[in-house]
mmCIF file of C-alpha atoms in Angstrom:
data_model
loop_
_atom_site.group_PDB
_atom_site.id
_atom_site.type_symbol
_atom_site.label_atom_id
_atom_site.label_comp_id
_atom_site.label_asym_id
_atom_site.label_seq_id
_atom_site.Cartn_x
_atom_site.Cartn_y
_atom_site.Cartn_z
ATOM 1 C CA UNK A 141 76.385 115.371 95.439
ATOM 2 C CA UNK A 142 79.084 112.782 95.294
ATOM 3 C CA UNK A 143 79.151 109.200 94.278
ATOM 4 C CA UNK A 144 80.752 106.164 94.943
ATOM 5 C CA UNK A 145 80.918 103.950 92.520
ATOM 6 C CA UNK A 146 82.315 100.348 93.558
ATOM 7 C CA UNK A 147 83.398 97.262 91.636
ATOM 8 C CA UNK A 148 81.873 94.368 92.311
ATOM 9 C CA UNK A 149 84.206 91.400 93.056
ATOM 10 C CA UNK A 150 86.588 92.739 91.329
ATOM 11 C CA UNK A 151 89.028 90.883 90.820
ATOM 12 C CA UNK A 152 86.851 87.598 89.853
ATOM 13 C CA UNK A 153 85.066 90.091 87.766
ATOM 14 C CA UNK A 154 88.474 91.297 85.718
ATOM 15 C CA UNK A 155 88.871 87.221 84.864
ATOM 16 C CA UNK A 156 85.465 86.879 84.272
ATOM 17 C CA UNK A 157 85.108 89.180 81.786
ATOM 18 C CA UNK A 158 87.439 87.142 78.946
ATOM 19 C CA UNK A 159 86.111 84.070 80.150
ATOM 20 C CA UNK A 160 82.640 83.985 80.298
ATOM 21 C CA UNK A 161 82.194 80.753 81.117
ATOM 22 C CA UNK A 162 83.086 81.425 84.886
ATOM 23 C CA UNK A 163 79.771 83.741 85.071
ATOM 24 C CA UNK A 164 77.736 82.079 87.951
ATOM 25 C CA UNK A 165 80.045 79.837 88.891
ATOM 26 C CA UNK A 166 82.379 79.939 92.432
ATOM 27 C CA UNK A 167 85.805 82.102 91.629
ATOM 28 C CA UNK A 168 89.028 83.113 93.853
ATOM 29 C CA UNK A 169 91.807 84.647 93.492
ATOM 30 C CA UNK A 170 94.866 84.454 95.777
ATOM 31 C CA UNK A 171 97.471 86.363 96.316
ATOM 32 C CA UNK A 172 101.161 86.057 95.676
ATOM 33 C CA UNK A 173 102.991 82.528 95.912
ATOM 34 C CA UNK A 174 99.310 81.276 95.826
ATOM 35 C CA UNK A 175 99.385 82.127 99.391
ATOM 36 C CA UNK A 176 95.644 82.832 100.443
ATOM 37 C CA UNK A 177 92.343 84.278 98.531
ATOM 38 C CA UNK A 178 92.431 87.740 98.453
ATOM 39 C CA UNK A 179 88.908 88.287 96.313
ATOM 40 C CA UNK A 180 85.631 86.327 96.094
ATOM 41 C CA UNK A 181 82.769 85.532 93.566
ATOM 42 C CA UNK A 182 79.341 86.010 95.300
ATOM 43 C CA UNK A 183 78.941 82.652 94.447
ATOM 44 C CA UNK A 184 82.072 81.182 96.207
ATOM 45 C CA UNK A 185 80.833 83.631 98.768
ATOM 46 C CA UNK A 186 77.869 81.527 99.197
ATOM 47 C CA UNK A 187 80.135 78.127 99.924
ATOM 48 C CA UNK A 188 81.597 79.739 102.862
ATOM 49 C CA UNK A 189 85.116 80.204 101.226
ATOM 50 C CA UNK A 190 86.617 82.929 104.086
ATOM 51 C CA UNK A 191 88.732 85.493 102.954
ATOM 52 C CA UNK A 192 92.761 85.066 103.472
ATOM 53 C CA UNK A 193 92.008 81.623 103.653
ATOM 54 C CA UNK A 194 94.942 79.423 102.809
ATOM 55 C CA UNK A 195 94.784 77.691 100.095
ATOM 56 C CA UNK A 196 96.224 74.481 100.824
ATOM 57 C CA UNK A 197 94.014 73.986 104.021
ATOM 58 C CA UNK A 198 90.647 74.327 101.406
ATOM 59 C CA UNK A 199 92.168 73.258 98.543
ATOM 60 C CA UNK A 200 89.951 69.377 98.704
ATOM 61 C CA UNK A 201 86.838 72.170 99.627
ATOM 62 C CA UNK A 202 87.343 74.095 96.173
ATOM 63 C CA UNK A 203 88.200 71.105 94.422
ATOM 64 C CA UNK A 204 84.593 69.777 96.097
ATOM 65 C CA UNK A 205 82.599 72.777 94.811
ATOM 66 C CA UNK A 206 84.271 72.918 91.590
ATOM 67 C CA UNK A 207 85.525 76.510 92.237
ATOM 68 C CA UNK A 208 87.889 78.210 89.237
ATOM 69 C CA UNK A 209 90.950 79.177 90.575
ATOM 70 C CA UNK A 210 93.266 82.345 89.133
ATOM 71 C CA UNK A 211 96.605 83.562 90.170
ATOM 72 C CA UNK A 212 96.818 87.311 90.728
ATOM 73 C CA UNK A 213 97.196 88.629 87.444
ATOM 74 C CA UNK A 214 97.514 92.801 88.414
ATOM 75 C CA UNK A 215 98.968 93.772 84.918
ATOM 76 C CA UNK A 216 95.041 92.301 83.621
ATOM 77 C CA UNK A 217 93.541 93.597 87.211
ATOM 78 C CA UNK A 218 95.047 97.527 86.781
ATOM 79 C CA UNK A 219 94.820 97.748 83.194
ATOM 80 C CA UNK A 220 90.523 97.084 83.446
ATOM 81 C CA UNK A 221 90.641 99.796 86.098
ATOM 82 C CA UNK A 222 92.156 102.227 84.387
ATOM 83 C CA UNK A 223 89.945 101.753 81.934
ATOM 84 C CA UNK A 224 86.814 101.738 84.281
ATOM 85 C CA UNK A 225 88.118 104.897 85.561
ATOM 86 C CA UNK A 226 88.176 106.564 82.453
ATOM 87 C CA UNK A 227 84.488 105.654 81.694
ATOM 88 C CA UNK A 228 83.684 107.182 84.957
ATOM 89 C CA UNK A 229 85.667 110.448 83.830
ATOM 90 C CA UNK A 230 83.092 110.613 80.884
ATOM 91 C CA UNK A 231 79.885 111.265 84.131
ATOM 92 C CA UNK A 232 81.746 114.144 86.000
ATOM 93 C CA UNK A 233 85.242 115.644 85.640
ATOM 94 C CA UNK A 234 85.399 115.443 89.605
ATOM 95 C CA UNK A 235 87.145 111.923 90.066
ATOM 96 C CA UNK A 236 88.759 110.708 92.407
ATOM 97 C CA UNK A 237 90.028 107.317 92.235
ATOM 98 C CA UNK A 238 90.167 105.772 95.487
ATOM 99 C CA UNK A 239 91.490 102.174 95.039
ATOM 100 C CA UNK A 240 91.761 100.017 92.285
ATOM 101 C CA UNK A 241 87.832 98.986 92.188
ATOM 102 C CA UNK A 242 86.362 102.073 94.021
ATOM 103 C CA UNK A 243 86.126 105.954 92.783
ATOM 104 C CA UNK A 244 84.394 109.259 94.354
ATOM 105 C CA UNK A 245 82.519 111.774 92.093
ATOM 106 C CA UNK A 246 81.065 115.064 92.717
ATOM 107 C CA UNK A 247 78.598 116.592 90.641
ATOM 108 C CA UNK A 248 78.834 120.212 92.798
ATOM 109 C CA UNK A 249 77.560 122.460 89.916
ATOM 110 C CA UNK A 250 75.929 119.808 87.279
ATOM 111 C CA UNK A 251 72.643 119.701 86.277
ATOM 112 C CA UNK A 252 71.311 116.279 87.763
ATOM 113 C CA UNK A 253 67.535 115.613 87.260
ATOM 114 C CA UNK A 254 66.991 111.906 88.297
ATOM 115 C CA UNK A 255 70.279 110.624 90.219
ATOM 116 C CA UNK A 256 69.102 107.187 90.430
ATOM 117 C CA UNK A 257 68.310 107.298 86.686
ATOM 118 C CA UNK A 258 72.179 108.523 86.524
ATOM 119 C CA UNK A 259 73.914 105.788 88.356
ATOM 120 C CA UNK A 260 72.134 103.528 86.185
ATOM 121 C CA UNK A 261 73.528 105.142 82.908
ATOM 122 C CA UNK A 262 76.666 104.790 84.591
ATOM 123 C CA UNK A 263 76.620 100.716 85.868
ATOM 124 C CA UNK A 264 75.110 100.341 82.028
ATOM 125 C CA UNK A 265 77.685 101.517 80.217
ATOM 126 C CA UNK A 266 80.328 100.301 82.449
ATOM 127 C CA UNK A 267 78.869 97.092 82.272
ATOM 128 C CA UNK A 268 79.170 97.599 78.341
ATOM 129 C CA UNK A 269 82.283 99.017 77.608
ATOM 130 C CA UNK A 270 84.621 97.205 79.880
ATOM 131 C CA UNK A 271 82.646 94.185 81.334
ATOM 132 C CA UNK A 272 82.569 94.911 84.664
ATOM 133 C CA UNK A 273 79.592 95.148 86.969
ATOM 134 C CA UNK A 274 79.536 97.671 89.159
ATOM 135 C CA UNK A 275 77.327 99.145 91.529
ATOM 136 C CA UNK A 276 76.531 102.811 92.475
ATOM 137 C CA UNK A 277 75.578 104.591 95.567
ATOM 138 C CA UNK A 278 74.602 108.466 95.798
ATOM 139 C CA UNK A 279 74.627 110.639 98.774
ATOM 140 C CA UNK A 280 75.720 114.569 99.487
ATOM 141 C CA UNK A 281 78.858 113.683 101.547
ATOM 142 C CA UNK A 282 81.566 111.085 100.640
ATOM 143 C CA UNK A 283 80.905 108.816 103.619
ATOM 144 C CA UNK A 284 77.642 108.212 103.223
ATOM 145 C CA UNK A 285 78.269 107.450 99.528
ATOM 146 C CA UNK A 286 79.777 105.019 101.362
ATOM 147 C CA UNK A 287 76.349 103.166 102.573
ATOM 148 C CA UNK A 288 74.440 104.248 99.950
ATOM 149 C CA UNK A 289 76.778 101.987 97.891
ATOM 150 C CA UNK A 290 76.863 99.212 100.136
ATOM 151 C CA UNK A 291 72.846 99.130 100.442
ATOM 152 C CA UNK A 292 72.749 99.316 96.401
ATOM 153 C CA UNK A 293 75.727 96.597 96.779
ATOM 154 C CA UNK A 294 73.120 94.243 99.862
ATOM 155 C CA UNK A 295 69.677 94.458 97.624
ATOM 156 C CA UNK A 296 70.969 94.869 93.624
ATOM 157 C CA UNK A 297 66.966 93.592 93.136
ATOM 158 C CA UNK A 298 65.630 96.224 94.548
ATOM 159 C CA UNK A 299 67.901 99.108 93.950
ATOM 160 C CA UNK A 300 69.569 97.853 90.292
ATOM 161 C CA UNK A 301 72.684 98.300 92.047
ATOM 162 C CA UNK A 302 71.890 101.664 92.428
ATOM 163 C CA UNK A 303 71.327 104.033 95.630
ATOM 164 C CA UNK A 304 70.195 107.659 96.794
ATOM 165 C CA UNK A 305 70.194 109.186 99.966
ATOM 166 C CA UNK A 306 68.743 112.321 99.462
ATOM 167 C CA UNK A 307 66.272 112.339 102.310
ATOM 168 C CA UNK A 308 66.299 112.832 105.911
ATOM 169 C CA UNK A 309 64.561 109.860 106.002
ATOM 170 C CA UNK A 310 66.349 107.923 104.071
ATOM 171 C CA UNK A 311 69.829 109.129 105.763
ATOM 172 C CA UNK A 312 68.577 108.004 109.353
ATOM 173 C CA UNK A 313 67.715 104.659 107.810
ATOM 174 C CA UNK A 314 70.510 103.984 106.011
ATOM 175 C CA UNK A 315 72.777 104.513 108.856
ATOM 176 C CA UNK A 316 70.771 102.538 111.245
ATOM 177 C CA UNK A 317 70.807 99.629 109.341
ATOM 178 C CA UNK A 318 75.058 100.211 108.855
ATOM 179 C CA UNK A 319 76.629 98.269 112.110
ATOM 180 C CA UNK A 320 79.681 100.230 113.599
ATOM 181 C CA UNK A 321 82.042 98.254 112.006
ATOM 182 C CA UNK A 322 81.074 98.855 108.532
ATOM 183 C CA UNK A 323 81.276 102.395 108.829
ATOM 184 C CA UNK A 324 83.747 103.938 106.481
ATOM 185 C CA UNK A 325 86.655 104.726 108.585
ATOM 186 C CA UNK A 326 86.339 102.719 111.824
ATOM 187 C CA UNK A 327 88.216 100.478 112.132
ATOM 188 C CA UNK A 328 88.387 96.877 114.530
ATOM 189 C CA UNK A 329 90.157 98.381 117.326
ATOM 190 C CA UNK A 330 87.635 101.509 117.296
ATOM 191 C CA UNK A 331 84.698 99.089 116.589
ATOM 192 C CA UNK A 332 85.362 97.110 119.853
ATOM 193 C CA UNK A 333 85.925 100.462 121.996
ATOM 194 C CA UNK A 334 82.807 102.063 120.346
ATOM 195 C CA UNK A 335 80.818 98.474 120.984
ATOM 196 C CA UNK A 336 81.926 98.971 124.697
ATOM 197 C CA UNK A 337 80.114 102.515 124.633
ATOM 198 C CA UNK A 338 77.081 100.535 123.041
ATOM 199 C CA UNK A 339 77.231 102.521 119.890
ATOM 200 C CA UNK A 340 76.738 99.531 117.649
ATOM 201 C CA UNK A 341 75.446 100.914 114.383
ATOM 202 C CA UNK A 342 76.682 104.726 112.843
ATOM 203 C CA UNK A 343 73.054 105.673 113.726
ATOM 204 C CA UNK A 344 74.276 105.058 117.368
ATOM 205 C CA UNK A 345 77.490 106.966 116.159
ATOM 206 C CA UNK A 346 76.498 110.586 115.115
ATOM 207 C CA UNK A 347 74.076 110.659 118.982
ATOM 208 C CA UNK A 348 75.061 113.786 120.521
ATOM 209 C CA UNK A 349 75.839 112.135 123.941
ATOM 210 C CA UNK A 350 79.149 110.577 121.973
ATOM 211 C CA UNK A 351 81.063 113.338 120.098
ATOM 212 C CA UNK A 352 82.827 113.925 123.184
ATOM 213 C CA UNK A 353 84.139 110.400 123.380
ATOM 214 C CA UNK A 354 84.786 111.133 119.960
ATOM 215 C CA UNK A 355 86.719 114.126 119.649
ATOM 216 C CA UNK A 356 88.903 112.499 123.131
ATOM 217 C CA UNK A 357 89.475 108.618 120.978
ATOM 218 C CA UNK A 358 89.011 109.185 117.430
ATOM 219 C CA UNK A 359 90.007 113.627 117.391
ATOM 220 C CA UNK A 360 89.799 115.477 114.387
ATOM 221 C CA UNK A 361 89.359 112.843 111.863
ATOM 222 C CA UNK A 362 86.525 110.932 114.463
ATOM 223 C CA UNK A 363 84.488 114.594 114.573
ATOM 224 C CA UNK A 364 84.741 115.126 110.032
ATOM 225 C CA UNK A 365 83.384 111.170 110.142
ATOM 226 C CA UNK A 366 80.669 111.967 112.258
ATOM 227 C CA UNK A 367 79.845 115.387 110.147
ATOM 228 C CA UNK A 368 80.031 113.333 107.206
ATOM 229 C CA UNK A 369 77.579 111.191 108.202
ATOM 230 C CA UNK A 370 75.303 113.304 109.409
ATOM 231 C CA UNK A 371 75.017 114.558 106.330
ATOM 232 C CA UNK A 372 77.996 117.630 106.694
ATOM 233 C CA UNK A 373 79.998 117.532 103.561
ATOM 234 C CA UNK A 374 83.463 118.316 104.907
ATOM 235 C CA UNK A 375 85.871 115.969 102.876
ATOM 236 C CA UNK A 376 86.706 117.220 99.558
ATOM 237 C CA UNK A 377 87.668 114.968 96.997
ATOM 238 C CA UNK A 378 91.293 114.354 96.702
ATOM 239 C CA UNK A 379 93.353 115.235 93.257
ATOM 240 C CA UNK A 380 94.999 112.834 91.481
ATOM 241 C CA UNK A 381 98.510 112.710 91.615
ATOM 242 C CA UNK A 382 100.810 109.990 90.335
ATOM 243 C CA UNK A 383 103.271 110.712 92.733
ATOM 244 C CA UNK A 384 103.290 107.448 95.758
ATOM 245 C CA UNK A 385 104.703 108.774 99.193
ATOM 246 C CA UNK A 386 106.313 105.760 99.736
ATOM 247 C CA UNK A 387 107.672 102.261 97.623
ATOM 248 C CA UNK A 388 107.335 99.355 99.010
ATOM 249 C CA UNK A 389 108.317 96.051 97.242
ATOM 250 C CA UNK A 390 107.980 92.724 99.067
ATOM 251 C CA UNK A 391 107.469 89.581 98.475
ATOM 252 C CA UNK A 392 106.951 86.036 99.928
ATOM 253 C CA UNK A 393 109.080 83.552 98.467
ATOM 254 C CA UNK A 394 108.277 80.025 97.969
ATOM 255 C CA UNK A 395 109.910 78.477 100.406
ATOM 256 C CA UNK A 396 111.725 79.919 103.968
ATOM 257 C CA UNK A 397 115.258 80.833 103.440
ATOM 258 C CA UNK A 398 118.069 80.905 106.001
ATOM 259 C CA UNK A 399 120.611 81.422 103.484
ATOM 260 C CA UNK A 400 122.622 84.591 102.791
ATOM 261 C CA UNK A 401 123.568 84.913 99.576
ATOM 262 C CA UNK A 402 120.104 83.943 98.496
ATOM 263 C CA UNK A 403 118.526 87.157 100.872
ATOM 264 C CA UNK A 404 121.090 89.177 99.571
ATOM 265 C CA UNK A 405 120.163 88.786 95.857
ATOM 266 C CA UNK A 406 116.051 88.939 96.497
ATOM 267 C CA UNK A 407 116.763 92.483 98.699
ATOM 268 C CA UNK A 408 118.962 93.392 95.835
ATOM 269 C CA UNK A 409 116.404 92.293 93.311
ATOM 270 C CA UNK A 410 113.674 94.208 95.490
ATOM 271 C CA UNK A 411 115.870 97.626 95.937
ATOM 272 C CA UNK A 412 116.781 97.702 92.378
ATOM 273 C CA UNK A 413 112.697 97.489 91.770
ATOM 274 C CA UNK A 414 112.090 100.772 94.021
ATOM 275 C CA UNK A 415 115.115 102.515 92.832
ATOM 276 C CA UNK A 416 112.622 102.287 88.831
ATOM 277 C CA UNK A 417 109.626 103.242 89.851
ATOM 278 C CA UNK A 418 111.682 106.331 91.986
ATOM 279 C CA UNK A 419 112.983 107.010 88.278
ATOM 280 C CA UNK A 420 109.805 106.633 86.840
ATOM 281 C CA UNK A 421 107.740 109.102 88.933
ATOM 282 C CA UNK A 422 110.938 111.147 88.629
ATOM 283 C CA UNK A 423 111.683 111.497 92.772
ATOM 284 C CA UNK A 424 114.486 110.881 95.733
ATOM 285 C CA UNK A 425 114.298 109.335 98.726
ATOM 286 C CA UNK A 426 116.186 110.035 102.028
ATOM 287 C CA UNK A 427 114.775 106.559 103.686
ATOM 288 C CA UNK A 428 115.204 102.919 103.095
ATOM 289 C CA UNK A 429 114.077 100.672 105.102
ATOM 290 C CA UNK A 430 114.615 96.861 104.596
ATOM 291 C CA UNK A 431 112.234 94.064 106.438
ATOM 292 C CA UNK A 432 112.477 90.663 106.877
ATOM 293 C CA UNK A 433 109.122 88.319 108.432
ATOM 294 C CA UNK A 434 109.480 85.100 109.830
ATOM 295 C CA UNK A 435 106.183 82.442 109.122
ATOM 296 C CA UNK A 436 104.780 82.109 112.295
ATOM 297 C CA UNK A 437 102.479 79.299 111.006
ATOM 298 C CA UNK A 438 105.620 76.710 111.187
ATOM 299 C CA UNK A 439 108.128 78.538 113.291
ATOM 300 C CA UNK A 440 107.373 78.661 116.771
ATOM 301 C CA UNK A 441 109.796 81.679 116.964
ATOM 302 C CA UNK A 442 110.282 84.962 119.969
ATOM 303 C CA UNK A 443 109.877 87.372 117.238
ATOM 304 C CA UNK A 444 108.437 87.653 113.981
ATOM 305 C CA UNK A 445 109.576 90.542 112.280
ATOM 306 C CA UNK A 446 112.705 92.105 110.890
ATOM 307 C CA UNK A 447 113.426 95.386 110.254
ATOM 308 C CA UNK A 448 115.772 98.447 110.394
ATOM 309 C CA UNK A 449 116.076 101.741 108.316
ATOM 310 C CA UNK A 450 118.113 104.418 107.547
ATOM 311 C CA UNK A 451 118.032 108.062 106.233
ATOM 312 C CA UNK A 452 120.836 108.983 103.794
ATOM 313 C CA UNK A 453 122.370 112.566 104.049
ATOM 314 C CA UNK A 454 121.883 112.490 99.845
ATOM 315 C CA UNK A 455 118.270 112.111 97.760
ATOM 316 C CA UNK A 456 118.987 109.276 95.259
ATOM 317 C CA UNK A 457 117.220 107.077 93.068
ATOM 318 C CA UNK A 458 120.234 105.053 92.175
ATOM 319 C CA UNK A 459 119.801 101.494 91.966
ATOM 320 C CA UNK A 460 123.767 101.026 93.173
ATOM 321 C CA UNK A 461 123.048 103.582 96.169
ATOM 322 C CA UNK A 462 119.970 101.861 97.419
ATOM 323 C CA UNK A 463 120.886 98.224 97.026
ATOM 324 C CA UNK A 464 124.165 98.949 98.895
ATOM 325 C CA UNK A 465 122.358 100.568 101.526
ATOM 326 C CA UNK A 466 119.934 97.502 101.535
ATOM 327 C CA UNK A 467 122.547 94.613 101.492
ATOM 328 C CA UNK A 468 124.459 96.766 104.438
ATOM 329 C CA UNK A 469 121.030 96.639 106.177
ATOM 330 C CA UNK A 470 120.372 92.902 105.327
ATOM 331 C CA UNK A 471 124.138 92.180 107.151
ATOM 332 C CA UNK A 472 123.059 93.187 110.651
ATOM 333 C CA UNK A 473 119.183 91.690 110.307
ATOM 334 C CA UNK A 474 120.974 88.819 109.126
ATOM 335 C CA UNK A 475 123.952 88.585 112.023
ATOM 336 C CA UNK A 476 123.227 85.860 115.237
ATOM 337 C CA UNK A 477 119.943 85.647 112.680
ATOM 338 C CA UNK A 478 121.791 82.549 110.683
ATOM 339 C CA UNK A 479 119.996 80.276 111.807
ATOM 340 C CA UNK A 480 116.468 81.345 111.063
ATOM 341 C CA UNK A 481 114.542 80.583 108.319
ATOM 342 C CA UNK A 482 112.280 83.642 106.636
ATOM 343 C CA UNK A 483 109.131 83.440 104.813
ATOM 344 C CA UNK A 484 109.124 86.815 103.390
ATOM 345 C CA UNK A 485 111.584 89.679 102.572
ATOM 346 C CA UNK A 486 110.355 93.971 101.580
ATOM 347 C CA UNK A 487 112.831 97.336 100.456
ATOM 348 C CA UNK A 488 110.394 100.400 101.523
ATOM 349 C CA UNK A 489 111.637 103.754 100.154
ATOM 350 C CA UNK A 490 110.455 107.002 101.002
ATOM 351 C CA UNK A 491 110.246 110.780 102.219
ATOM 352 C CA UNK A 492 110.716 111.709 98.820
ATOM 353 C CA UNK A 493 111.351 114.582 96.335
ATOM 354 C CA UNK A 494 110.973 115.819 93.219
ATOM 355 C CA UNK A 495 114.080 115.201 91.540
ATOM 356 C CA UNK A 496 114.715 118.443 90.064
ATOM 357 C CA UNK A 497 114.479 119.713 93.687
ATOM 358 C CA UNK A 498 117.340 118.014 94.729
ATOM 359 C CA UNK A 499 119.969 119.651 96.978
ATOM 360 C CA UNK A 500 123.374 119.448 97.022
ATOM 361 C CA UNK A 501 125.168 118.325 99.736
ATOM 362 C CA UNK A 502 128.664 119.967 100.618
ATOM 363 C CA UNK A 503 130.950 117.291 102.438
ATOM 364 C CA UNK A 504 129.301 114.195 101.271
ATOM 365 C CA UNK A 505 126.941 113.347 97.811
ATOM 366 C CA UNK A 506 126.404 110.219 95.480
ATOM 367 C CA UNK A 507 128.657 109.516 92.714
ATOM 368 C CA UNK A 508 127.422 112.170 90.267
ATOM 369 C CA UNK A 509 128.568 108.918 87.258
ATOM 370 C CA UNK A 510 125.750 107.306 89.028
ATOM 371 C CA UNK A 511 122.734 109.324 87.439
ATOM 372 C CA UNK A 512 124.535 108.793 83.645
ATOM 373 C CA UNK A 513 124.003 105.117 84.469
ATOM 374 C CA UNK A 514 120.914 105.041 85.772
ATOM 375 C CA UNK A 515 119.906 106.648 82.516
ATOM 376 C CA UNK A 516 121.251 104.509 80.232
ATOM 377 C CA UNK A 517 120.121 101.291 82.013
ATOM 378 C CA UNK A 518 116.721 102.730 81.727
ATOM 379 C CA UNK A 519 116.884 103.057 78.074
ATOM 380 C CA UNK A 520 118.043 100.114 77.707
ATOM 381 C CA UNK A 521 115.374 98.122 79.466
ATOM 382 C CA UNK A 522 112.797 99.939 77.758
ATOM 383 C CA UNK A 523 114.372 99.494 74.502
ATOM 384 C CA UNK A 524 115.378 95.281 74.326
ATOM 385 C CA UNK A 525 113.284 94.380 77.105
ATOM 386 C CA UNK A 526 111.744 94.416 81.055
ATOM 387 C CA UNK A 527 114.575 94.141 83.155
ATOM 388 C CA UNK A 528 117.492 92.873 80.439
ATOM 389 C CA UNK A 529 119.754 95.112 82.280
ATOM 390 C CA UNK A 530 120.186 94.208 85.973
ATOM 391 C CA UNK A 531 123.103 94.781 88.725
ATOM 392 C CA UNK A 532 125.478 91.563 88.758
ATOM 393 C CA UNK A 533 124.587 90.544 92.580
ATOM 394 C CA UNK A 534 120.645 89.871 91.084
ATOM 395 C CA UNK A 535 119.454 86.583 89.279
ATOM 396 C CA UNK A 536 119.828 87.117 86.039
ATOM 397 C CA UNK A 537 117.575 84.683 84.772
ATOM 398 C CA UNK A 538 115.191 85.211 87.457
ATOM 399 C CA UNK A 539 112.446 88.143 87.801
ATOM 400 C CA UNK A 540 110.280 87.378 90.884
ATOM 401 C CA UNK A 541 110.845 83.416 91.392
ATOM 402 C CA UNK A 542 106.758 83.789 92.440
ATOM 403 C CA UNK A 543 104.452 80.182 92.053
ATOM 404 C CA UNK A 544 101.731 80.936 90.266
ATOM 405 C CA UNK A 545 100.154 78.167 88.568
ATOM 406 C CA UNK A 546 96.448 79.147 87.871
ATOM 407 C CA UNK A 547 98.188 82.885 85.999
ATOM 408 C CA UNK A 548 95.439 83.871 83.299
ATOM 409 C CA UNK A 549 96.909 85.210 80.052
ATOM 410 C CA UNK A 550 97.805 88.852 80.100
ATOM 411 C CA UNK A 551 94.631 89.872 77.833
ATOM 412 C CA UNK A 552 94.964 93.159 77.032
ATOM 413 C CA UNK A 553 98.466 94.452 78.033
ATOM 414 C CA UNK A 554 100.397 91.446 76.521
ATOM 415 C CA UNK A 555 100.567 91.119 72.206
ATOM 416 C CA UNK A 556 101.306 87.730 72.550
ATOM 417 C CA UNK A 557 98.667 87.279 74.861
ATOM 418 C CA UNK A 558 95.436 88.761 72.771
ATOM 419 C CA UNK A 559 92.127 86.571 72.648
ATOM 420 C CA UNK A 560 91.873 84.365 69.595
ATOM 421 C CA UNK A 561 89.103 84.604 67.410
ATOM 422 C CA UNK A 562 88.239 81.280 65.241
ATOM 423 C CA UNK A 563 85.889 82.249 62.249
ATOM 424 C CA UNK A 564 84.287 78.656 60.733
#
C-alpha cells in the first residue's frame, strides 16, 4: 500500500504557522520580485483570485477583499518542509520526497490494520508538531494514491482529510470522478488529445480500446500510468538523493535592463551561485547555459528568448571558469541586441559528474590553482558571513536585487527573526 501526503496550500500555511491571525482569512503568496500569485489559501480561491495573476492587475481586488499578501519566503518554506518530511519518516522508513509539499510513503512489510486511522494519526502529528495541515491518500499504487489524495482534499468534511482506495468498487468510482486533466502525468497537451478521442475521465483512459493510442502517443510512460490506475504497481519509490541533475539560477529584474554592464554583473552573480551549489554537492559540470528573456507583455518583438550552451572539454566547479564562460556567451547573445531590454536572465549548469571522478585532460585543462582558491572562498564565506567574498565583477553590496515588499521573517532559520514572547 502507498500513501501520498500533500500539504494544504503549503506556502500560505507556512505563513500562518507563525502568524495565526491569518487563519481563516484569504492569503496569497507572490513570486520573485512580487510578480504574480503562486500560492493561494482556500479563502483566496473562493474570492476568484486566479493562480499566476500578475500582482499589479489584481492589486485593487486584494485591497478591497482585505487579502493578506506575502512575498516568497523560501528559507522558511524549505525549513518547514524538512520538518514535515521528518515527521512523516516516523510512520514509514520507505519515504520519497516528491516535492517541497508532497511525499510518497510505502507500507510494504508493515502491519497496518486500519489505514484510515493511520492516516488520521499522520495528519494529526504533522499538524501538532509542525503546524501544517495535510491530506493523505492511500492506494495500492502511486498513481491511485494521487487520486485518493485529491478525493481526501476535495471532501475533507466527509473524509477527515484521509481517503483509502482499498476495494475495486472504490477504485472504479474514483477513476470515474477524476477528470483526465487531473490525472498525475497527463499534461495539458495530452489531455487535449485525449478529449478528442472522447477520453474525459481516468476511467475512460484505462479502457482496453485505448491502449493502442496510449502506446502510440505516450509510449512506455503512458502504459505504466494505465497499469497504475488499473491497480498494478509498476512505479517504485525513487531513492532520495541530494545530487541534482542540473542547477539553474534565474531571476527576473525589478526593471527591464538593456545596459550590458548590468547584465554582465547579474550573469556573473548567477554563475557564481551555480558554482557554489556545485561545490556544495561535490559535483562538477560539463555544460553551461545562459538565457535572456524579453518581457512579452510590454514589448512587441519577434523573439522573446535568447539562449546559448557551451560544453567544456573538462569538468569544473570553479566560479572563475563558469562565470567567464557565461560572460563570453552573454557577449555573443548581446551582440546585435544592444537596444533590447531584458526582463530576466539566468545560468544553468548540467552534465554532472562527482568531483572525485573527474578525469584529467591531456591537452586542455583548468588552472589547478582554481581548486585551492575555491576552497579558500568557501571557507571564508562560511566563516565570516554569507557571500562576503565575491568576484570583482560582482556588485559587492548586492545579493539578489529582488523586490520583496511583503516578506515575512525567517522565523526558523535566522536567529534575529526568532519569535519574541512577552510575559506579563
